[in-house]
PDB file of C-alpha atoms in Angstrom:
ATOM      1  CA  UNK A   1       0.000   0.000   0.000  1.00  0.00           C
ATOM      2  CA  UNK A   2       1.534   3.048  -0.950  1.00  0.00           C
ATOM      3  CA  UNK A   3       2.115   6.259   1.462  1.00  0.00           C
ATOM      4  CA  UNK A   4      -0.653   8.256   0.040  1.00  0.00           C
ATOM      5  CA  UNK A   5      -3.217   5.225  -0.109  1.00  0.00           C
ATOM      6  CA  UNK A   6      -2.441   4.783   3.357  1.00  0.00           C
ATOM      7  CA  UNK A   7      -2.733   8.229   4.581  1.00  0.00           C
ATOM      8  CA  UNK A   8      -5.809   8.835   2.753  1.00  0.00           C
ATOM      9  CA  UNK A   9      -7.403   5.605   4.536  1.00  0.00           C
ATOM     10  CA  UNK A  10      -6.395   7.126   7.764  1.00  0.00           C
ATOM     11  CA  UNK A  11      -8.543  10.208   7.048  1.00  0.00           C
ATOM     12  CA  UNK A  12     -11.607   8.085   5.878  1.00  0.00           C
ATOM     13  CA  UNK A  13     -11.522   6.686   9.252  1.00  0.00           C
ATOM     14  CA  UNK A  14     -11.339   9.223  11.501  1.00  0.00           C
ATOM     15  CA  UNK A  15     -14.023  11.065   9.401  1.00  0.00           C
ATOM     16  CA  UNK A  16     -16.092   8.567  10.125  1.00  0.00           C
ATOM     17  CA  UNK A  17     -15.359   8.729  13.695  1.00  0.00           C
ATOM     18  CA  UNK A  18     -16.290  12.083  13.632  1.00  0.00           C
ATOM     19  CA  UNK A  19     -19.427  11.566  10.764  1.00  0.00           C
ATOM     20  CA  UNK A  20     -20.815   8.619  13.707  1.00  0.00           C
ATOM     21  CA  UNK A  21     -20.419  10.822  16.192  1.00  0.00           C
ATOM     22  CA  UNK A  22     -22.103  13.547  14.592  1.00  0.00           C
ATOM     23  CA  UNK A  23     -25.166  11.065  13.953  1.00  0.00           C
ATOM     24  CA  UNK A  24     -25.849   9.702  17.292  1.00  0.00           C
ATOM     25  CA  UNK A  25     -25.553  13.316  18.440  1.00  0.00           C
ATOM     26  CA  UNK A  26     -28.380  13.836  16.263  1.00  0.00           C
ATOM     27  CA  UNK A  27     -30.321  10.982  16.471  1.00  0.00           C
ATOM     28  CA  UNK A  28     -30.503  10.915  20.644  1.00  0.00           C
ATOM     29  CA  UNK A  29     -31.993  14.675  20.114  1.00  0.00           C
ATOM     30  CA  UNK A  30     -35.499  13.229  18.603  1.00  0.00           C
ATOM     31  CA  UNK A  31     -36.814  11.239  21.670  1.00  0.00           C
ATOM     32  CA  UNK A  32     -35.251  13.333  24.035  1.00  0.00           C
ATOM     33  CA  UNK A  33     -38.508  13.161  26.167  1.00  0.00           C
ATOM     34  CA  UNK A  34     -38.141   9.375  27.033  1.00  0.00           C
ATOM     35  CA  UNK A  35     -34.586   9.622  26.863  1.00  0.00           C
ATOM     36  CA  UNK A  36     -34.261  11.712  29.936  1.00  0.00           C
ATOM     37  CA  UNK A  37     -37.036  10.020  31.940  1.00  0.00           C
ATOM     38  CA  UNK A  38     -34.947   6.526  31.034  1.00  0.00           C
ATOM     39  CA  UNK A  39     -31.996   8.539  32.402  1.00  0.00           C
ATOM     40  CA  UNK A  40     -33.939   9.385  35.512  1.00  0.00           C
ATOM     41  CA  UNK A  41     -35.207   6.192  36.396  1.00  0.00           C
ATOM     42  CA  UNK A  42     -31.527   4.823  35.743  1.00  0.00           C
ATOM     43  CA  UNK A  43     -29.529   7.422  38.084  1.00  0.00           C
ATOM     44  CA  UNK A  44     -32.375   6.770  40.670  1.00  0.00           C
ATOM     45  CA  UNK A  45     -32.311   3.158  41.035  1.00  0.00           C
ATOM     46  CA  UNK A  46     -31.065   1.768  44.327  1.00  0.00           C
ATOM     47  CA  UNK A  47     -27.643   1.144  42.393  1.00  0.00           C
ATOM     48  CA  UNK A  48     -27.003   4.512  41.073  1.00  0.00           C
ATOM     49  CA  UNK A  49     -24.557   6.542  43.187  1.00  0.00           C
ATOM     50  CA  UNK A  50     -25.931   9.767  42.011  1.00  0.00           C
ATOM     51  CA  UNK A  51     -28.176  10.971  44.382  1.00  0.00           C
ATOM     52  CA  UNK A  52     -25.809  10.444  47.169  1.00  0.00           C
ATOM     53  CA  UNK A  53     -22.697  11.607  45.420  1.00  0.00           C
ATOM     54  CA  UNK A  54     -23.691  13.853  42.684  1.00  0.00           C
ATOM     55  CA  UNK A  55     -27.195  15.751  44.263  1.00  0.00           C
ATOM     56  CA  UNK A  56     -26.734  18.849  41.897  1.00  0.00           C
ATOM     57  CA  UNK A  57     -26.383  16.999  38.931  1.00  0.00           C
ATOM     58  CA  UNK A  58     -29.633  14.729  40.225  1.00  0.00           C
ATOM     59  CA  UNK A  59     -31.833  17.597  40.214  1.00  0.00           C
ATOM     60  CA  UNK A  60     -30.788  19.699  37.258  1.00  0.00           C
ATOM     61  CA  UNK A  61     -32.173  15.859  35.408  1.00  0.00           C
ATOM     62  CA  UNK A  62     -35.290  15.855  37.189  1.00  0.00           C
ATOM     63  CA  UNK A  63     -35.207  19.585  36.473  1.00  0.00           C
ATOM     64  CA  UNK A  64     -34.850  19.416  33.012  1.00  0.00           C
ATOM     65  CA  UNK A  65     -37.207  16.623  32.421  1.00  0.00           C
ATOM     66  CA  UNK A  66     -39.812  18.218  34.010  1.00  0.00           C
ATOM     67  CA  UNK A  67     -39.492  20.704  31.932  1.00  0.00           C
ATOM     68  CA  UNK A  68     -39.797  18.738  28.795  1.00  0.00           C
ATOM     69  CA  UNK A  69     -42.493  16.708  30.395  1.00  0.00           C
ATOM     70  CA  UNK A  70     -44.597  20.234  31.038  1.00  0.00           C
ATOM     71  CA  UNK A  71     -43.090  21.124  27.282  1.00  0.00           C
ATOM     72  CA  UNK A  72     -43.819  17.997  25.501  1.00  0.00           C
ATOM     73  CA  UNK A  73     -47.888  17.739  27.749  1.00  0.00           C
ATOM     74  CA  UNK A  74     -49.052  21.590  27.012  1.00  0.00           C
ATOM     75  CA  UNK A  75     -46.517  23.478  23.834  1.00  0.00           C
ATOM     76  CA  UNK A  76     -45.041  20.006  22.047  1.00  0.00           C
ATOM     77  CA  UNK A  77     -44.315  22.558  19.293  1.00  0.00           C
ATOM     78  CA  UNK A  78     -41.082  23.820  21.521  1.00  0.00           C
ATOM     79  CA  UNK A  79     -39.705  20.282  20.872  1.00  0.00           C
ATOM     80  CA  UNK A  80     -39.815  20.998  17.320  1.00  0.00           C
ATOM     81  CA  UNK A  81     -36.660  23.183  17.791  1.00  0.00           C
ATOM     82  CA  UNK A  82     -34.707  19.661  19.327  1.00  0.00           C
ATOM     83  CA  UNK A  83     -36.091  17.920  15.950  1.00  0.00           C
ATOM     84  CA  UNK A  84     -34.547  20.567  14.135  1.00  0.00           C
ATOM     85  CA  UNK A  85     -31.124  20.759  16.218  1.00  0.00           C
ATOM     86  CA  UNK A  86     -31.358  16.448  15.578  1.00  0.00           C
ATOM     87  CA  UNK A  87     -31.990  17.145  11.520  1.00  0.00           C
ATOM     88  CA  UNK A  88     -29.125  19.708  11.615  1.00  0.00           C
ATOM     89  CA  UNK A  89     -26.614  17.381  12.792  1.00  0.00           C
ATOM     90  CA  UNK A  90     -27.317  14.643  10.525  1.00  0.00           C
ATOM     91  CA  UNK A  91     -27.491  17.121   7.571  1.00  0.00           C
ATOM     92  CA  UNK A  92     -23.585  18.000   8.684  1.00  0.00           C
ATOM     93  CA  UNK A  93     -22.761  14.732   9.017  1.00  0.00           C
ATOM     94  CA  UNK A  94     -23.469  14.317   5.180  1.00  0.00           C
ATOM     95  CA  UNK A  95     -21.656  17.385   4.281  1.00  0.00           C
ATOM     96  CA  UNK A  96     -18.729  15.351   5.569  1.00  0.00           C
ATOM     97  CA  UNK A  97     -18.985  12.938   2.863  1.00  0.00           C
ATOM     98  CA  UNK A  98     -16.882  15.768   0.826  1.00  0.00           C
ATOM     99  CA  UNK A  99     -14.062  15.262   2.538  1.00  0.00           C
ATOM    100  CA  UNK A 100     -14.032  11.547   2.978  1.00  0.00           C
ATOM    101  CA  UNK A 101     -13.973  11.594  -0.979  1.00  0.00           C
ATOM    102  CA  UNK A 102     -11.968  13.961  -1.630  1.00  0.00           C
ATOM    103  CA  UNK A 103      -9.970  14.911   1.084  1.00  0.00           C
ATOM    104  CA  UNK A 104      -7.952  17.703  -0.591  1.00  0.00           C
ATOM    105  CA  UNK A 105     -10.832  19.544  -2.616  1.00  0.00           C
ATOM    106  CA  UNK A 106     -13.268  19.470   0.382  1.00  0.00           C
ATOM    107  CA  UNK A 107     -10.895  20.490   3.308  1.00  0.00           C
ATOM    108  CA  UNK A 108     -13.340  23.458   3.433  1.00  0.00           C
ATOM    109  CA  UNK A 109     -15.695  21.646   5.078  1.00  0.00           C
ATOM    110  CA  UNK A 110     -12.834  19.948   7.536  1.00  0.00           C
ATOM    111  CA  UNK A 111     -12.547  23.563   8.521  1.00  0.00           C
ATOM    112  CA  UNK A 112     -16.285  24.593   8.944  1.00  0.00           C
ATOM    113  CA  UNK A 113     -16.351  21.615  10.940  1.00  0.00           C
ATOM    114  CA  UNK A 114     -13.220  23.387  13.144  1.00  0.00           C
ATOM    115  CA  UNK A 115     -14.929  26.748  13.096  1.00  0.00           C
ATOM    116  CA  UNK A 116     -18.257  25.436  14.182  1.00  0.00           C
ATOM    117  CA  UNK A 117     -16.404  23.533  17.152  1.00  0.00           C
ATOM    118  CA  UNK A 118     -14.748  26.722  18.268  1.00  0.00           C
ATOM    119  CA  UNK A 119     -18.457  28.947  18.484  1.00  0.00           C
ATOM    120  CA  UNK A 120     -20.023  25.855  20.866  1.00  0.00           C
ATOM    121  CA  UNK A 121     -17.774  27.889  23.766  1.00  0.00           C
ATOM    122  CA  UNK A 122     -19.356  31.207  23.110  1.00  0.00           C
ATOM    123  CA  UNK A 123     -22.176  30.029  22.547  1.00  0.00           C
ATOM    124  CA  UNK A 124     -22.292  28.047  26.011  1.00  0.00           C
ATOM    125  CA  UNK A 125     -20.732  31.014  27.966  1.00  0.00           C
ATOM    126  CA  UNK A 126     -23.312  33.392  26.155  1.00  0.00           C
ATOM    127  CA  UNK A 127     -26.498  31.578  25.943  1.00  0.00           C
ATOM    128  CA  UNK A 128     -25.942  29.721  29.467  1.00  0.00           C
ATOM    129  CA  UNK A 129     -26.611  31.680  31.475  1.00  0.00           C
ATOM    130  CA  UNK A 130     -28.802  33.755  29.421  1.00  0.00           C
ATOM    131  CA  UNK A 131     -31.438  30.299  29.790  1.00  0.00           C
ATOM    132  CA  UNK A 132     -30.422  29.326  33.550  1.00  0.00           C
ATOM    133  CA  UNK A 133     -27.776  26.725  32.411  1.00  0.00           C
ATOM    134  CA  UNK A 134     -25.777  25.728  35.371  1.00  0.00           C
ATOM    135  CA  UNK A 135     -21.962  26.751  34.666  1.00  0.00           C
ATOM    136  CA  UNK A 136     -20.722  23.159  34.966  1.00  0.00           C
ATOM    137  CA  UNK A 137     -23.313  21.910  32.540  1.00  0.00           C
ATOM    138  CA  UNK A 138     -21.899  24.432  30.116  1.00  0.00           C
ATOM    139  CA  UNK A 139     -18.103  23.250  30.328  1.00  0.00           C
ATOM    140  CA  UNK A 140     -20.059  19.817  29.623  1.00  0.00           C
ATOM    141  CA  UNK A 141     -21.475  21.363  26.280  1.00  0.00           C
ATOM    142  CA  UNK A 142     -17.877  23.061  25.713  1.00  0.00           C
ATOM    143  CA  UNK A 143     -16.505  20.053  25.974  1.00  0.00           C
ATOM    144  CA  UNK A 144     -18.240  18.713  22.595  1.00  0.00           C
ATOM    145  CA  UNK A 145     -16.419  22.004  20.698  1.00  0.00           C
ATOM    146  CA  UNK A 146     -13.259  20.735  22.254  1.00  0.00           C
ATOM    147  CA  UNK A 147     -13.585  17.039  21.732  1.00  0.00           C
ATOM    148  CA  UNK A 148     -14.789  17.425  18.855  1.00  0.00           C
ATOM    149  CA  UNK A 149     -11.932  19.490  17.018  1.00  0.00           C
ATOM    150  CA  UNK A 150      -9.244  17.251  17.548  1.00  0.00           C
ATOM    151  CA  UNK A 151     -10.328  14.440  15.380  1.00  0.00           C
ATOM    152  CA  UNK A 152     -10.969  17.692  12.539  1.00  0.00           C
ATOM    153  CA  UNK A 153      -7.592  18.928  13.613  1.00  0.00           C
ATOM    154  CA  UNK A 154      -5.706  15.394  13.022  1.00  0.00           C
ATOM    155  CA  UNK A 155      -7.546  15.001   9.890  1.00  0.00           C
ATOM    156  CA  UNK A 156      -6.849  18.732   8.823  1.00  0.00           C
ATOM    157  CA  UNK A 157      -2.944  17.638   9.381  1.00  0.00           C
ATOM    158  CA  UNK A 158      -3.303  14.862   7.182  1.00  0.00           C
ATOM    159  CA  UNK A 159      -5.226  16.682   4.087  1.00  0.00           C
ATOM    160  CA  UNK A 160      -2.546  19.108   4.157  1.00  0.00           C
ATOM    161  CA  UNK A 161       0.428  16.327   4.123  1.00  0.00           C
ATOM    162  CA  UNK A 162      -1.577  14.426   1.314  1.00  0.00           C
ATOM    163  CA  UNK A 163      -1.662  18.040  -0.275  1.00  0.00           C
ATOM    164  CA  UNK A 164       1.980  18.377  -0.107  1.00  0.00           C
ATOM    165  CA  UNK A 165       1.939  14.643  -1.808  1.00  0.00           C
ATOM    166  CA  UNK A 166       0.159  16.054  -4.695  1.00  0.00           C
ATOM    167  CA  UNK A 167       1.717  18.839  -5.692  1.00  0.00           C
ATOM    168  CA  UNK A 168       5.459  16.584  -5.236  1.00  0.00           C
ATOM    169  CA  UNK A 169       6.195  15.411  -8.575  1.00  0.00           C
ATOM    170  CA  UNK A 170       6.056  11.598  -8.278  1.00  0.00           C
ATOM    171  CA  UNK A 171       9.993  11.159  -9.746  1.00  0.00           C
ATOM    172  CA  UNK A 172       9.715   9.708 -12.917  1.00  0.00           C
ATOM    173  CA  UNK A 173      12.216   7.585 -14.341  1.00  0.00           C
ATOM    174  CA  UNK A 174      14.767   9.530 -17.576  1.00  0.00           C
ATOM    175  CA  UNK A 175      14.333   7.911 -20.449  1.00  0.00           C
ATOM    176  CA  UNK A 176      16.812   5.124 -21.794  1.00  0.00           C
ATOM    177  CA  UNK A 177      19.054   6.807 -24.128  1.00  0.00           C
TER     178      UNK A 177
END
């Protein structure tokens, strides 16, 4: 397998690291209703150390799935937005198939990706508090901008090495004179 070959496979996989990723995000925002009441039930059973150890974190859940019970029982239309924020990751997760085909014409989107990683932290710091977001929740939410970059950063690396592979003249053998 040659250098290139190999280094483009490398890409295709972590872009599909990232490209999963990017769909379960998506896909665990549509039932988000009887996700969090599953998560409840789970961090309330008798072998959950939660409650004891974690009592904040315990009732910003029940918290927040009250609120999307009361949501989802008397203005289900607010859970639109969450179908929407679902549909919007999945629809970015297909813009990645650029890149995974051709790595060096669609490094744009490798880079959107980036960008878009970097505004989660404003937007968490911002918009936080602005909607009653507990501070440590938000460095949770920051931490999908910064988790999320370093698989587009390693795979930004490699697009620009392949690059450099490109433009190299592959050295030809002279002619037999």
């Amino acid at each position: 397998m040659s250098e290139r070959h190999a280094l483009q496979r490398r890409i295709r996989v972590w872009l599909v690291v990232f490209i999963v990723c990017l769909v379960l995000s998506g896909l665990t925002a549509f039932p988000l209703v009887h996700e969090l009441r599953w998560v409840e039930e789970l961090l309330r059973s008798s072998a959950s150390p939660v409650p004891e150890h974690f009592p904040a974190l315990m009732e910003w859940i029940t918290r927040v799935r009250t609120g999307l019970d009361e949501a989802d029982a008397k203005y289900p239309f607010v859970l639109y937005g969450t179908d929407w924020l679902a549909f919007a990751h999945l629809v970015i997760a297909v813009a990645f198939y650029g890149p995974y085909r051709d790595p060096v014409r669609n490094i744009w989107v490798v880079e959107f990706g980036m960008i878009a990683c970097a505004g989660i932290i404003p937007l968490a710091l911002i918009c936080g508090p602005i909607r009653d977001i507990p501070f440590w929740w938000s460095v949770i939410d920051m931490s999908f901008g910064v988790f999320g970059v370093i698989p587009l950063l390693i795979v930004h690396r490699k697009i620009k090495r392949l690059e450099g592979m490109e433009r190299t003249p592959q050295s030809v053998p002279a002619p037999a004179v």
